[in-house]
């Protein structure tokens, strides 16, 4: 402050010595400095920028305080001033500069506050950065763990799931969603591996039979008419078995992928049962198929696909039954309404195929609708077929929006297959 006052006094002195005239408005002085130039002898004011500034004694370039109580009508005069002598027009003049101590104190406090704020702000900034870094690192850590776990996954390694914390936040929900997806993919891969293995096994048998008969004919069978006839018959049978397997697998794949879409038409169940009875009577006259001749029940579904399912179910019963098959059609309740998410009080049609055979064993019941599964313990081809009939039936019924189940009949003790549409 003293330097500012003395510097301003020296500046004004130089201006007066060279220019003799000072215009306050044009002076380049700090806003808080006031001044007065007066004649030392009679204290006559030559120029000033504050008419209330008193003419005070010379201080020889030093800053001094001056206080006068009730100087103003509304307060005291409390200034710091500096007064120096100078020559003007051959006379001694005094150049006095001053500043309000209260204003300067306020400016000093403001400057100090800025410095203190800066000193405080830097540690706060550093602490905030460190806290943000730690919080961000802690937040990103689950993402890094999920990323590393996902990078280790492959089609052959879907058993390891993404890590889930106990926070139950959005990242946990995301990890759980992906884990559910991976579980589904793992089941699909396992099913495809099993399917590929089963197909390989099923096709290997007819191919081996065809190759065996062909080699037999090549060596000596072609010269034996009886052996030639037998081998050709075997080759045709095995080729038809392979064709049946491939055709059935293609149909299942098309239905599962939505390529074959069920059609909807209304038809009478009695007409469908009559058609099945006439068709099987032409193939197997000894087979007896019974159903209620007075049944009057209509449903809306895909007639041909449902006919294919019932044909497969009856054919299965023929292989293991004694020759009597009962067909039932009625309106019934679905006990799995709530589980299936279906609307309650919706009319459901129950279609059943019952035979008089030995029924399903307890070990076979869970696997009845699996691909290539056969009920005989040896899993051989002695019973005929490739074990795809009921599996295709299950896929078709699902595409029709229904369910299919297997059990043993309480009355005949034979197999009881139930369709719910």
PDB file of C-alpha atoms in Angstrom, residues 146-392:
ATOM      1  CA  UNK A 146     -17.271 -60.019 -16.426  1.00  0.00           C
ATOM      2  CA  UNK A 147     -15.135 -59.164 -19.472  1.00  0.00           C
ATOM      3  CA  UNK A 148     -12.363 -61.595 -18.467  1.00  0.00           C
ATOM      4  CA  UNK A 149     -14.884 -64.361 -17.759  1.00  0.00           C
ATOM      5  CA  UNK A 150     -16.616 -63.739 -21.097  1.00  0.00           C
ATOM      6  CA  UNK A 151     -13.288 -63.852 -22.969  1.00  0.00           C
ATOM      7  CA  UNK A 152     -12.571 -67.304 -21.534  1.00  0.00           C
ATOM      8  CA  UNK A 153     -15.883 -68.688 -22.738  1.00  0.00           C
ATOM      9  CA  UNK A 154     -16.324 -70.698 -25.896  1.00  0.00           C
ATOM     10  CA  UNK A 155     -18.769 -73.191 -27.349  1.00  0.00           C
ATOM     11  CA  UNK A 156     -16.868 -75.968 -25.584  1.00  0.00           C
ATOM     12  CA  UNK A 157     -16.619 -74.102 -22.268  1.00  0.00           C
ATOM     13  CA  UNK A 158     -20.044 -72.788 -21.324  1.00  0.00           C
ATOM     14  CA  UNK A 159     -20.092 -74.336 -17.843  1.00  0.00           C
ATOM     15  CA  UNK A 160     -18.263 -71.367 -16.267  1.00  0.00           C
ATOM     16  CA  UNK A 161     -20.698 -68.505 -15.734  1.00  0.00           C
ATOM     17  CA  UNK A 162     -20.145 -64.770 -15.349  1.00  0.00           C
ATOM     18  CA  UNK A 163     -19.411 -63.638 -11.774  1.00  0.00           C
ATOM     19  CA  UNK A 164     -22.351 -62.172  -9.863  1.00  0.00           C
ATOM     20  CA  UNK A 165     -21.880 -60.029  -6.757  1.00  0.00           C
ATOM     21  CA  UNK A 166     -24.390 -59.623  -3.940  1.00  0.00           C
ATOM     22  CA  UNK A 167     -25.161 -55.991  -4.772  1.00  0.00           C
ATOM     23  CA  UNK A 168     -28.108 -56.891  -7.014  1.00  0.00           C
ATOM     24  CA  UNK A 169     -27.403 -53.845  -9.169  1.00  0.00           C
ATOM     25  CA  UNK A 170     -27.640 -53.340 -12.925  1.00  0.00           C
ATOM     26  CA  UNK A 171     -24.362 -55.205 -13.530  1.00  0.00           C
ATOM     27  CA  UNK A 172     -25.667 -58.187 -11.563  1.00  0.00           C
ATOM     28  CA  UNK A 173     -28.876 -58.151 -13.586  1.00  0.00           C
ATOM     29  CA  UNK A 174     -26.810 -58.039 -16.787  1.00  0.00           C
ATOM     30  CA  UNK A 175     -24.592 -60.915 -15.613  1.00  0.00           C
ATOM     31  CA  UNK A 176     -27.636 -62.982 -14.608  1.00  0.00           C
ATOM     32  CA  UNK A 177     -29.247 -62.335 -17.993  1.00  0.00           C
ATOM     33  CA  UNK A 178     -26.109 -63.482 -19.808  1.00  0.00           C
ATOM     34  CA  UNK A 179     -25.790 -66.503 -17.505  1.00  0.00           C
ATOM     35  CA  UNK A 180     -29.347 -67.496 -18.377  1.00  0.00           C
ATOM     36  CA  UNK A 181     -28.455 -67.121 -22.047  1.00  0.00           C
ATOM     37  CA  UNK A 182     -25.284 -69.193 -21.615  1.00  0.00           C
ATOM     38  CA  UNK A 183     -27.251 -71.895 -19.781  1.00  0.00           C
ATOM     39  CA  UNK A 184     -29.698 -72.025 -22.668  1.00  0.00           C
ATOM     40  CA  UNK A 185     -26.840 -72.136 -25.198  1.00  0.00           C
ATOM     41  CA  UNK A 186     -25.104 -74.881 -23.224  1.00  0.00           C
ATOM     42  CA  UNK A 187     -28.277 -76.958 -23.240  1.00  0.00           C
ATOM     43  CA  UNK A 188     -28.659 -76.354 -26.974  1.00  0.00           C
ATOM     44  CA  UNK A 189     -25.024 -77.359 -27.609  1.00  0.00           C
ATOM     45  CA  UNK A 190     -25.419 -80.457 -25.422  1.00  0.00           C
ATOM     46  CA  UNK A 191     -28.606 -81.337 -27.236  1.00  0.00           C
ATOM     47  CA  UNK A 192     -26.943 -80.865 -30.620  1.00  0.00           C
ATOM     48  CA  UNK A 193     -23.940 -82.949 -29.572  1.00  0.00           C
ATOM     49  CA  UNK A 194     -26.255 -85.694 -28.359  1.00  0.00           C
ATOM     50  CA  UNK A 195     -28.326 -85.340 -31.511  1.00  0.00           C
ATOM     51  CA  UNK A 196     -25.239 -85.599 -33.728  1.00  0.00           C
ATOM     52  CA  UNK A 197     -24.059 -88.642 -31.805  1.00  0.00           C
ATOM     53  CA  UNK A 198     -27.485 -90.290 -32.063  1.00  0.00           C
ATOM     54  CA  UNK A 199     -27.766 -89.558 -35.795  1.00  0.00           C
ATOM     55  CA  UNK A 200     -24.306 -90.976 -36.352  1.00  0.00           C
ATOM     56  CA  UNK A 201     -25.251 -94.086 -34.404  1.00  0.00           C
ATOM     57  CA  UNK A 202     -28.596 -94.548 -36.168  1.00  0.00           C
ATOM     58  CA  UNK A 203     -27.189 -94.056 -39.669  1.00  0.00           C
ATOM     59  CA  UNK A 204     -24.197 -96.254 -38.961  1.00  0.00           C
ATOM     60  CA  UNK A 205     -26.391 -99.359 -38.599  1.00  0.00           C
ATOM     61  CA  UNK A 206     -28.169 -99.171 -41.998  1.00  0.00           C
ATOM     62  CA  UNK A 207     -24.951 -98.089 -43.712  1.00  0.00           C
ATOM     63  CA  UNK A 208     -23.134-101.073 -42.208  1.00  0.00           C
ATOM     64  CA  UNK A 209     -25.966-103.353 -43.340  1.00  0.00           C
ATOM     65  CA  UNK A 210     -25.868-101.961 -46.882  1.00  0.00           C
ATOM     66  CA  UNK A 211     -22.064-102.263 -47.095  1.00  0.00           C
ATOM     67  CA  UNK A 212     -22.197-105.803 -45.702  1.00  0.00           C
ATOM     68  CA  UNK A 213     -24.775-106.953 -48.217  1.00  0.00           C
ATOM     69  CA  UNK A 214     -22.954-105.188 -51.070  1.00  0.00           C
ATOM     70  CA  UNK A 215     -19.650-106.915 -50.177  1.00  0.00           C
ATOM     71  CA  UNK A 216     -21.484-110.227 -49.909  1.00  0.00           C
ATOM     72  CA  UNK A 217     -22.903-109.783 -53.387  1.00  0.00           C
ATOM     73  CA  UNK A 218     -19.537-108.710 -54.737  1.00  0.00           C
ATOM     74  CA  UNK A 219     -17.776-111.823 -53.447  1.00  0.00           C
ATOM     75  CA  UNK A 220     -20.209-114.585 -54.422  1.00  0.00           C
ATOM     76  CA  UNK A 221     -23.842-113.616 -53.770  1.00  0.00           C
ATOM     77  CA  UNK A 222     -24.528-112.349 -57.297  1.00  0.00           C
ATOM     78  CA  UNK A 223     -24.237-115.904 -58.590  1.00  0.00           C
ATOM     79  CA  UNK A 224     -26.794-117.166 -56.056  1.00  0.00           C
ATOM     80  CA  UNK A 225     -30.319-116.002 -57.039  1.00  0.00           C
ATOM     81  CA  UNK A 226     -31.663-116.621 -53.545  1.00  0.00           C
ATOM     82  CA  UNK A 227     -28.870-114.673 -51.843  1.00  0.00           C
ATOM     83  CA  UNK A 228     -29.104-111.933 -54.460  1.00  0.00           C
ATOM     84  CA  UNK A 229     -32.817-111.483 -53.745  1.00  0.00           C
ATOM     85  CA  UNK A 230     -32.249-111.482 -49.980  1.00  0.00           C
ATOM     86  CA  UNK A 231     -29.376-108.984 -50.143  1.00  0.00           C
ATOM     87  CA  UNK A 232     -31.249-106.615 -52.445  1.00  0.00           C
ATOM     88  CA  UNK A 233     -34.245-106.766 -50.109  1.00  0.00           C
ATOM     89  CA  UNK A 234     -32.011-105.948 -47.146  1.00  0.00           C
ATOM     90  CA  UNK A 235     -30.327-103.071 -49.000  1.00  0.00           C
ATOM     91  CA  UNK A 236     -33.722-101.591 -49.948  1.00  0.00           C
ATOM     92  CA  UNK A 237     -34.984-101.922 -46.369  1.00  0.00           C
ATOM     93  CA  UNK A 238     -31.938-100.220 -44.863  1.00  0.00           C
ATOM     94  CA  UNK A 239     -31.979 -97.505 -47.519  1.00  0.00           C
ATOM     95  CA  UNK A 240     -35.636 -96.825 -46.728  1.00  0.00           C
ATOM     96  CA  UNK A 241     -34.746 -96.659 -43.026  1.00  0.00           C
ATOM     97  CA  UNK A 242     -32.042 -94.082 -43.763  1.00  0.00           C
ATOM     98  CA  UNK A 243     -34.423 -92.106 -45.954  1.00  0.00           C
ATOM     99  CA  UNK A 244     -37.047 -92.167 -43.199  1.00  0.00           C
ATOM    100  CA  UNK A 245     -34.539 -90.916 -40.613  1.00  0.00           C
ATOM    101  CA  UNK A 246     -33.349 -88.082 -42.851  1.00  0.00           C
ATOM    102  CA  UNK A 247     -36.910 -87.103 -43.833  1.00  0.00           C
ATOM    103  CA  UNK A 248     -38.071 -87.067 -40.217  1.00  0.00           C
ATOM    104  CA  UNK A 249     -35.065 -85.052 -39.050  1.00  0.00           C
ATOM    105  CA  UNK A 250     -35.591 -82.479 -41.801  1.00  0.00           C
ATOM    106  CA  UNK A 251     -39.242 -82.143 -40.868  1.00  0.00           C
ATOM    107  CA  UNK A 252     -38.398 -81.678 -37.180  1.00  0.00           C
ATOM    108  CA  UNK A 253     -35.797 -79.050 -38.039  1.00  0.00           C
ATOM    109  CA  UNK A 254     -38.214 -77.145 -40.284  1.00  0.00           C
ATOM    110  CA  UNK A 255     -40.928 -77.162 -37.632  1.00  0.00           C
ATOM    111  CA  UNK A 256     -38.536 -76.070 -34.860  1.00  0.00           C
ATOM    112  CA  UNK A 257     -37.165 -73.217 -36.986  1.00  0.00           C
ATOM    113  CA  UNK A 258     -40.618 -72.077 -38.104  1.00  0.00           C
ATOM    114  CA  UNK A 259     -40.143 -73.018 -41.761  1.00  0.00           C
ATOM    115  CA  UNK A 260     -43.206 -75.258 -41.577  1.00  0.00           C
ATOM    116  CA  UNK A 261     -45.984 -73.165 -40.066  1.00  0.00           C
ATOM    117  CA  UNK A 262     -49.184 -74.841 -38.840  1.00  0.00           C
ATOM    118  CA  UNK A 263     -52.393 -74.029 -40.688  1.00  0.00           C
ATOM    119  CA  UNK A 264     -55.659 -73.418 -38.870  1.00  0.00           C
ATOM    120  CA  UNK A 265     -58.946 -74.967 -39.953  1.00  0.00           C
ATOM    121  CA  UNK A 266     -62.027 -76.227 -38.150  1.00  0.00           C
ATOM    122  CA  UNK A 267     -62.831 -79.938 -38.373  1.00  0.00           C
ATOM    123  CA  UNK A 268     -64.758 -82.627 -36.551  1.00  0.00           C
ATOM    124  CA  UNK A 269     -62.899 -85.081 -34.321  1.00  0.00           C
ATOM    125  CA  UNK A 270     -65.220 -87.959 -35.297  1.00  0.00           C
ATOM    126  CA  UNK A 271     -64.232 -87.488 -38.971  1.00  0.00           C
ATOM    127  CA  UNK A 272     -60.537 -87.596 -38.047  1.00  0.00           C
ATOM    128  CA  UNK A 273     -60.963 -90.784 -35.979  1.00  0.00           C
ATOM    129  CA  UNK A 274     -62.947 -92.422 -38.807  1.00  0.00           C
ATOM    130  CA  UNK A 275     -60.246 -91.568 -41.321  1.00  0.00           C
ATOM    131  CA  UNK A 276     -57.554 -93.109 -39.097  1.00  0.00           C
ATOM    132  CA  UNK A 277     -59.608 -96.274 -38.564  1.00  0.00           C
ATOM    133  CA  UNK A 278     -60.161 -96.749 -42.320  1.00  0.00           C
ATOM    134  CA  UNK A 279     -56.510 -96.114 -43.149  1.00  0.00           C
ATOM    135  CA  UNK A 280     -55.167 -98.636 -40.622  1.00  0.00           C
ATOM    136  CA  UNK A 281     -57.870-101.185 -41.575  1.00  0.00           C
ATOM    137  CA  UNK A 282     -56.445-101.194 -45.086  1.00  0.00           C
ATOM    138  CA  UNK A 283     -52.917-101.780 -43.762  1.00  0.00           C
ATOM    139  CA  UNK A 284     -53.654-104.096 -40.838  1.00  0.00           C
ATOM    140  CA  UNK A 285     -57.117-105.737 -41.024  1.00  0.00           C
ATOM    141  CA  UNK A 286     -56.585-107.517 -37.689  1.00  0.00           C
ATOM    142  CA  UNK A 287     -56.170-104.180 -35.837  1.00  0.00           C
ATOM    143  CA  UNK A 288     -59.211-103.055 -33.867  1.00  0.00           C
ATOM    144  CA  UNK A 289     -59.677 -99.327 -33.283  1.00  0.00           C
ATOM    145  CA  UNK A 290     -62.527 -98.211 -31.016  1.00  0.00           C
ATOM    146  CA  UNK A 291     -63.954 -94.753 -30.426  1.00  0.00           C
ATOM    147  CA  UNK A 292     -67.283 -93.162 -29.577  1.00  0.00           C
ATOM    148  CA  UNK A 293     -69.312 -93.157 -32.783  1.00  0.00           C
ATOM    149  CA  UNK A 294     -71.563 -90.425 -31.375  1.00  0.00           C
ATOM    150  CA  UNK A 295     -68.765 -88.008 -30.616  1.00  0.00           C
ATOM    151  CA  UNK A 296     -69.615 -84.499 -31.791  1.00  0.00           C
ATOM    152  CA  UNK A 297     -66.597 -82.356 -31.017  1.00  0.00           C
ATOM    153  CA  UNK A 298     -65.004 -79.748 -33.283  1.00  0.00           C
ATOM    154  CA  UNK A 299     -61.657 -78.054 -32.903  1.00  0.00           C
ATOM    155  CA  UNK A 300     -59.591 -75.525 -34.830  1.00  0.00           C
ATOM    156  CA  UNK A 301     -56.049 -76.626 -35.629  1.00  0.00           C
ATOM    157  CA  UNK A 302     -53.853 -78.061 -38.399  1.00  0.00           C
ATOM    158  CA  UNK A 303     -55.703 -81.192 -39.513  1.00  0.00           C
ATOM    159  CA  UNK A 304     -52.834 -82.807 -41.438  1.00  0.00           C
ATOM    160  CA  UNK A 305     -50.218 -82.281 -38.733  1.00  0.00           C
ATOM    161  CA  UNK A 306     -52.569 -83.630 -36.068  1.00  0.00           C
ATOM    162  CA  UNK A 307     -53.317 -86.597 -38.349  1.00  0.00           C
ATOM    163  CA  UNK A 308     -49.573 -87.250 -38.635  1.00  0.00           C
ATOM    164  CA  UNK A 309     -49.208 -87.195 -34.839  1.00  0.00           C
ATOM    165  CA  UNK A 310     -52.088 -89.616 -34.248  1.00  0.00           C
ATOM    166  CA  UNK A 311     -50.745 -91.892 -36.982  1.00  0.00           C
ATOM    167  CA  UNK A 312     -47.361 -92.039 -35.238  1.00  0.00           C
ATOM    168  CA  UNK A 313     -49.026 -92.696 -31.866  1.00  0.00           C
ATOM    169  CA  UNK A 314     -51.195 -95.536 -33.259  1.00  0.00           C
ATOM    170  CA  UNK A 315     -48.181 -97.008 -35.100  1.00  0.00           C
ATOM    171  CA  UNK A 316     -46.259 -97.007 -31.831  1.00  0.00           C
ATOM    172  CA  UNK A 317     -49.123 -98.820 -30.113  1.00  0.00           C
ATOM    173  CA  UNK A 318     -49.266-101.418 -32.896  1.00  0.00           C
ATOM    174  CA  UNK A 319     -45.590-102.323 -32.345  1.00  0.00           C
ATOM    175  CA  UNK A 320     -46.051-103.086 -28.653  1.00  0.00           C
ATOM    176  CA  UNK A 321     -49.808-103.720 -28.213  1.00  0.00           C
ATOM    177  CA  UNK A 322     -51.968-106.808 -28.675  1.00  0.00           C
ATOM    178  CA  UNK A 323     -54.151-105.342 -31.429  1.00  0.00           C
ATOM    179  CA  UNK A 324     -56.760-103.194 -29.664  1.00  0.00           C
ATOM    180  CA  UNK A 325     -56.588 -99.394 -29.592  1.00  0.00           C
ATOM    181  CA  UNK A 326     -59.019 -96.939 -28.022  1.00  0.00           C
ATOM    182  CA  UNK A 327     -59.327 -93.338 -29.201  1.00  0.00           C
ATOM    183  CA  UNK A 328     -60.852 -90.719 -26.896  1.00  0.00           C
ATOM    184  CA  UNK A 329     -61.814 -87.103 -27.503  1.00  0.00           C
ATOM    185  CA  UNK A 330     -63.342 -84.838 -24.880  1.00  0.00           C
ATOM    186  CA  UNK A 331     -63.345 -81.397 -23.327  1.00  0.00           C
ATOM    187  CA  UNK A 332     -61.127 -81.315 -20.253  1.00  0.00           C
ATOM    188  CA  UNK A 333     -59.335 -79.011 -17.828  1.00  0.00           C
ATOM    189  CA  UNK A 334     -55.629 -78.295 -17.928  1.00  0.00           C
ATOM    190  CA  UNK A 335     -54.146 -78.615 -14.458  1.00  0.00           C
ATOM    191  CA  UNK A 336     -51.085 -76.663 -15.656  1.00  0.00           C
ATOM    192  CA  UNK A 337     -53.089 -73.546 -16.547  1.00  0.00           C
ATOM    193  CA  UNK A 338     -51.260 -71.237 -14.174  1.00  0.00           C
ATOM    194  CA  UNK A 339     -47.842 -72.722 -14.933  1.00  0.00           C
ATOM    195  CA  UNK A 340     -48.290 -72.421 -18.656  1.00  0.00           C
ATOM    196  CA  UNK A 341     -49.482 -68.842 -18.427  1.00  0.00           C
ATOM    197  CA  UNK A 342     -52.616 -69.697 -20.409  1.00  0.00           C
ATOM    198  CA  UNK A 343     -55.897 -67.908 -19.848  1.00  0.00           C
ATOM    199  CA  UNK A 344     -58.150 -69.705 -17.337  1.00  0.00           C
ATOM    200  CA  UNK A 345     -61.563 -70.981 -18.499  1.00  0.00           C
ATOM    201  CA  UNK A 346     -60.245 -71.539 -22.047  1.00  0.00           C
ATOM    202  CA  UNK A 347     -61.840 -74.639 -23.611  1.00  0.00           C
ATOM    203  CA  UNK A 348     -59.286 -77.397 -24.127  1.00  0.00           C
ATOM    204  CA  UNK A 349     -59.614 -80.548 -26.183  1.00  0.00           C
ATOM    205  CA  UNK A 350     -58.101 -83.737 -24.807  1.00  0.00           C
ATOM    206  CA  UNK A 351     -57.247 -86.491 -27.322  1.00  0.00           C
ATOM    207  CA  UNK A 352     -55.988 -89.858 -26.045  1.00  0.00           C
ATOM    208  CA  UNK A 353     -54.616 -93.020 -27.639  1.00  0.00           C
ATOM    209  CA  UNK A 354     -54.815 -96.123 -25.402  1.00  0.00           C
ATOM    210  CA  UNK A 355     -53.539 -99.598 -26.232  1.00  0.00           C
ATOM    211  CA  UNK A 356     -53.599-103.001 -24.532  1.00  0.00           C
ATOM    212  CA  UNK A 357     -49.840-103.589 -24.589  1.00  0.00           C
ATOM    213  CA  UNK A 358     -47.409-103.888 -21.677  1.00  0.00           C
ATOM    214  CA  UNK A 359     -47.250-100.105 -21.201  1.00  0.00           C
ATOM    215  CA  UNK A 360     -44.189 -98.018 -20.434  1.00  0.00           C
ATOM    216  CA  UNK A 361     -41.615 -99.016 -17.853  1.00  0.00           C
ATOM    217  CA  UNK A 362     -40.789 -96.513 -15.122  1.00  0.00           C
ATOM    218  CA  UNK A 363     -37.322 -96.058 -16.619  1.00  0.00           C
ATOM    219  CA  UNK A 364     -38.729 -95.367 -20.094  1.00  0.00           C
ATOM    220  CA  UNK A 365     -41.448 -92.819 -19.194  1.00  0.00           C
ATOM    221  CA  UNK A 366     -39.116 -89.784 -18.830  1.00  0.00           C
ATOM    222  CA  UNK A 367     -37.522 -90.547 -22.218  1.00  0.00           C
ATOM    223  CA  UNK A 368     -40.551 -91.437 -24.356  1.00  0.00           C
ATOM    224  CA  UNK A 369     -40.352 -88.251 -26.457  1.00  0.00           C
ATOM    225  CA  UNK A 370     -36.565 -88.121 -26.810  1.00  0.00           C
ATOM    226  CA  UNK A 371     -35.045 -88.534 -30.260  1.00  0.00           C
ATOM    227  CA  UNK A 372     -33.913 -92.052 -31.193  1.00  0.00           C
ATOM    228  CA  UNK A 373     -35.116 -93.476 -27.886  1.00  0.00           C
ATOM    229  CA  UNK A 374     -36.626 -96.947 -27.911  1.00  0.00           C
ATOM    230  CA  UNK A 375     -38.346 -98.555 -24.993  1.00  0.00           C
ATOM    231  CA  UNK A 376     -36.548-101.905 -25.251  1.00  0.00           C
ATOM    232  CA  UNK A 377     -33.699-102.234 -22.800  1.00  0.00           C
ATOM    233  CA  UNK A 378     -31.080-103.108 -25.403  1.00  0.00           C
ATOM    234  CA  UNK A 379     -31.900-100.009 -27.470  1.00  0.00           C
ATOM    235  CA  UNK A 380     -31.810-102.236 -30.506  1.00  0.00           C
ATOM    236  CA  UNK A 381     -33.688-102.010 -33.799  1.00  0.00           C
ATOM    237  CA  UNK A 382     -35.673-105.177 -33.177  1.00  0.00           C
ATOM    238  CA  UNK A 383     -38.908-103.274 -32.577  1.00  0.00           C
ATOM    239  CA  UNK A 384     -38.532-101.399 -35.856  1.00  0.00           C
ATOM    240  CA  UNK A 385     -38.389 -97.681 -36.562  1.00  0.00           C
ATOM    241  CA  UNK A 386     -35.739 -95.164 -35.673  1.00  0.00           C
ATOM    242  CA  UNK A 387     -37.243 -93.896 -32.436  1.00  0.00           C
ATOM    243  CA  UNK A 388     -38.312 -90.593 -34.011  1.00  0.00           C
ATOM    244  CA  UNK A 389     -42.104 -90.965 -34.258  1.00  0.00           C
ATOM    245  CA  UNK A 390     -43.052 -89.739 -30.793  1.00  0.00           C
ATOM    246  CA  UNK A 391     -40.250 -87.161 -30.822  1.00  0.00           C
ATOM    247  CA  UNK A 392     -41.666 -85.613 -34.009  1.00  0.00           C
TER     248      UNK A 392
END
